[in-house]
Backbone as ProteinMPNN parsed JSONL, in Angstrom:
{"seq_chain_A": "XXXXXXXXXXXXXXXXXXXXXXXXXXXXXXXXXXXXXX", "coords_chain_A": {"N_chain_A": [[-3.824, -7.294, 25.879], [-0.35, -6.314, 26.191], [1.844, -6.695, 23.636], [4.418, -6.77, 23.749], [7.368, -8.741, 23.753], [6.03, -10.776, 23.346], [5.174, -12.654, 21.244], [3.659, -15.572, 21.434], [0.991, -14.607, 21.812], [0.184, -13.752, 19.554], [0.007, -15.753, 17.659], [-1.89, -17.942, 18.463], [-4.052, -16.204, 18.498], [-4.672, -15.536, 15.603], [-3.01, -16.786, 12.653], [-2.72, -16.196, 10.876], [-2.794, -13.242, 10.688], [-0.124, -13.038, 11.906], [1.43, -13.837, 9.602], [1.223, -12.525, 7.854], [2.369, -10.126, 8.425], [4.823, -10.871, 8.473], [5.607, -11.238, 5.829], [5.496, -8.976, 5.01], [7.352, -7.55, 6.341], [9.497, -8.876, 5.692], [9.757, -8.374, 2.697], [10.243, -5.528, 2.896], [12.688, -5.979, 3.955], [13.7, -7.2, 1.614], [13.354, -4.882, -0.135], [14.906, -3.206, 0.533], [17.688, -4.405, 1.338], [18.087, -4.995, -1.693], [18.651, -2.464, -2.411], [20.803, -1.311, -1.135], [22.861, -3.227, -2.248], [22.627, -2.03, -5.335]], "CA_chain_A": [[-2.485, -7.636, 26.369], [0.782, -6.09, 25.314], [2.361, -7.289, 22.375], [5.888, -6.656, 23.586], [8.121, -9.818, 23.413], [4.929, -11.811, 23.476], [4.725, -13.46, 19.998], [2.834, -16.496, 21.169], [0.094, -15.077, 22.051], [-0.441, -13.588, 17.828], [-0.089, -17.155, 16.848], [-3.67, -18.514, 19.121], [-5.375, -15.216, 17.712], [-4.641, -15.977, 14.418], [-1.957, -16.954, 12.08], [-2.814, -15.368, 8.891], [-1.968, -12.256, 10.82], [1.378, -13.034, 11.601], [2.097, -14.375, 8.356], [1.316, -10.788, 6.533], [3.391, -9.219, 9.197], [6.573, -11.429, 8.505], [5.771, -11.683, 4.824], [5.777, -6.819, 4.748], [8.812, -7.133, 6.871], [10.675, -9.557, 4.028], [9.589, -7.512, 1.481], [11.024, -4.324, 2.906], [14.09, -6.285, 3.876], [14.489, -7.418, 0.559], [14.248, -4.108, -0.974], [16.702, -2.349, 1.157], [19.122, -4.928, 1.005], [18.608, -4.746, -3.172], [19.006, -0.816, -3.019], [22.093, -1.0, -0.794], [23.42, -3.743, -3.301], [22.593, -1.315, -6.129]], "C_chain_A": [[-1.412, -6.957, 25.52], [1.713, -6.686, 24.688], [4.298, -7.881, 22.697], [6.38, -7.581, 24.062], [6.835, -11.318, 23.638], [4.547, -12.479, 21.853], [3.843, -14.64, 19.805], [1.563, -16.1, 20.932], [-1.231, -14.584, 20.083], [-0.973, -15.207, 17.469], [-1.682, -17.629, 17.102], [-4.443, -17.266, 18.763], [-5.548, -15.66, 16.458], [-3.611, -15.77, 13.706], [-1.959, -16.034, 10.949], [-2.21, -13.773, 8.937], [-0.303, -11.907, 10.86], [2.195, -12.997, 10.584], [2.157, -13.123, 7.226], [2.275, -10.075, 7.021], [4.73, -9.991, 8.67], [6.626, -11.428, 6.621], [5.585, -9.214, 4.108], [6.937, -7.064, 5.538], [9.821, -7.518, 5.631], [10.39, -8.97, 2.833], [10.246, -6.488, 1.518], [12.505, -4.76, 2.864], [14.501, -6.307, 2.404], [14.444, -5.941, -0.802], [15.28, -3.238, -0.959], [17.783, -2.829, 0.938], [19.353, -5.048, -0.769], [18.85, -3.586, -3.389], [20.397, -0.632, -2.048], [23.087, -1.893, -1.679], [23.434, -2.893, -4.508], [21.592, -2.265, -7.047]], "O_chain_A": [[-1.495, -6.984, 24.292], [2.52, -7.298, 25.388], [5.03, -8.756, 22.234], [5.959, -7.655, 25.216], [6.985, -12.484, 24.005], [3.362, -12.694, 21.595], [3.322, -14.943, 18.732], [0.847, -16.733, 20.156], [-2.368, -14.822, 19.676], [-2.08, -15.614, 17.119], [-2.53, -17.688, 16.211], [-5.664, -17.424, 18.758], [-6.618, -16.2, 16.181], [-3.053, -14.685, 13.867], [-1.126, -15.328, 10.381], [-1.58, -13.157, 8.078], [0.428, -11.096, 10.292], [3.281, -12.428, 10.481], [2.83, -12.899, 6.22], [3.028, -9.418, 6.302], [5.717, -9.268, 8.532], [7.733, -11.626, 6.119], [5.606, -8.62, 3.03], [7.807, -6.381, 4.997], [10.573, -6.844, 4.927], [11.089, -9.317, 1.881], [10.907, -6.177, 0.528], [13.372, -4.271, 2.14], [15.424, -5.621, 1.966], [15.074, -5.864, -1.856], [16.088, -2.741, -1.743], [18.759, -2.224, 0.495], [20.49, -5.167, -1.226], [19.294, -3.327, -4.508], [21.074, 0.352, -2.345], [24.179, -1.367, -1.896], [24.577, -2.969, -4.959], [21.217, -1.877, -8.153]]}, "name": "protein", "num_of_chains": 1, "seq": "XXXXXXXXXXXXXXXXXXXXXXXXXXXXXXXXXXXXXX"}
């Protein structure tokens, strides 16, 4: 199935995936937003 705006159906595969995916996104966020802060 395609992924695209479908987020539930990650969750009933498995969580642990999601949770790496949202936990590499906040990581990048937070170093972009500390290298545009300086």
């Amino acid at each position: 199935l395609p992924p695209t705006g479908m987020p539930l159906p990650f969750m009933s595969y498995g969580g642990s995936s999601m949770v790496a995916t949202l936990t590499g996104l906040g990581v990048v966020v937070s170093i972009v937003l500390g290298d545009s802060r300086g």
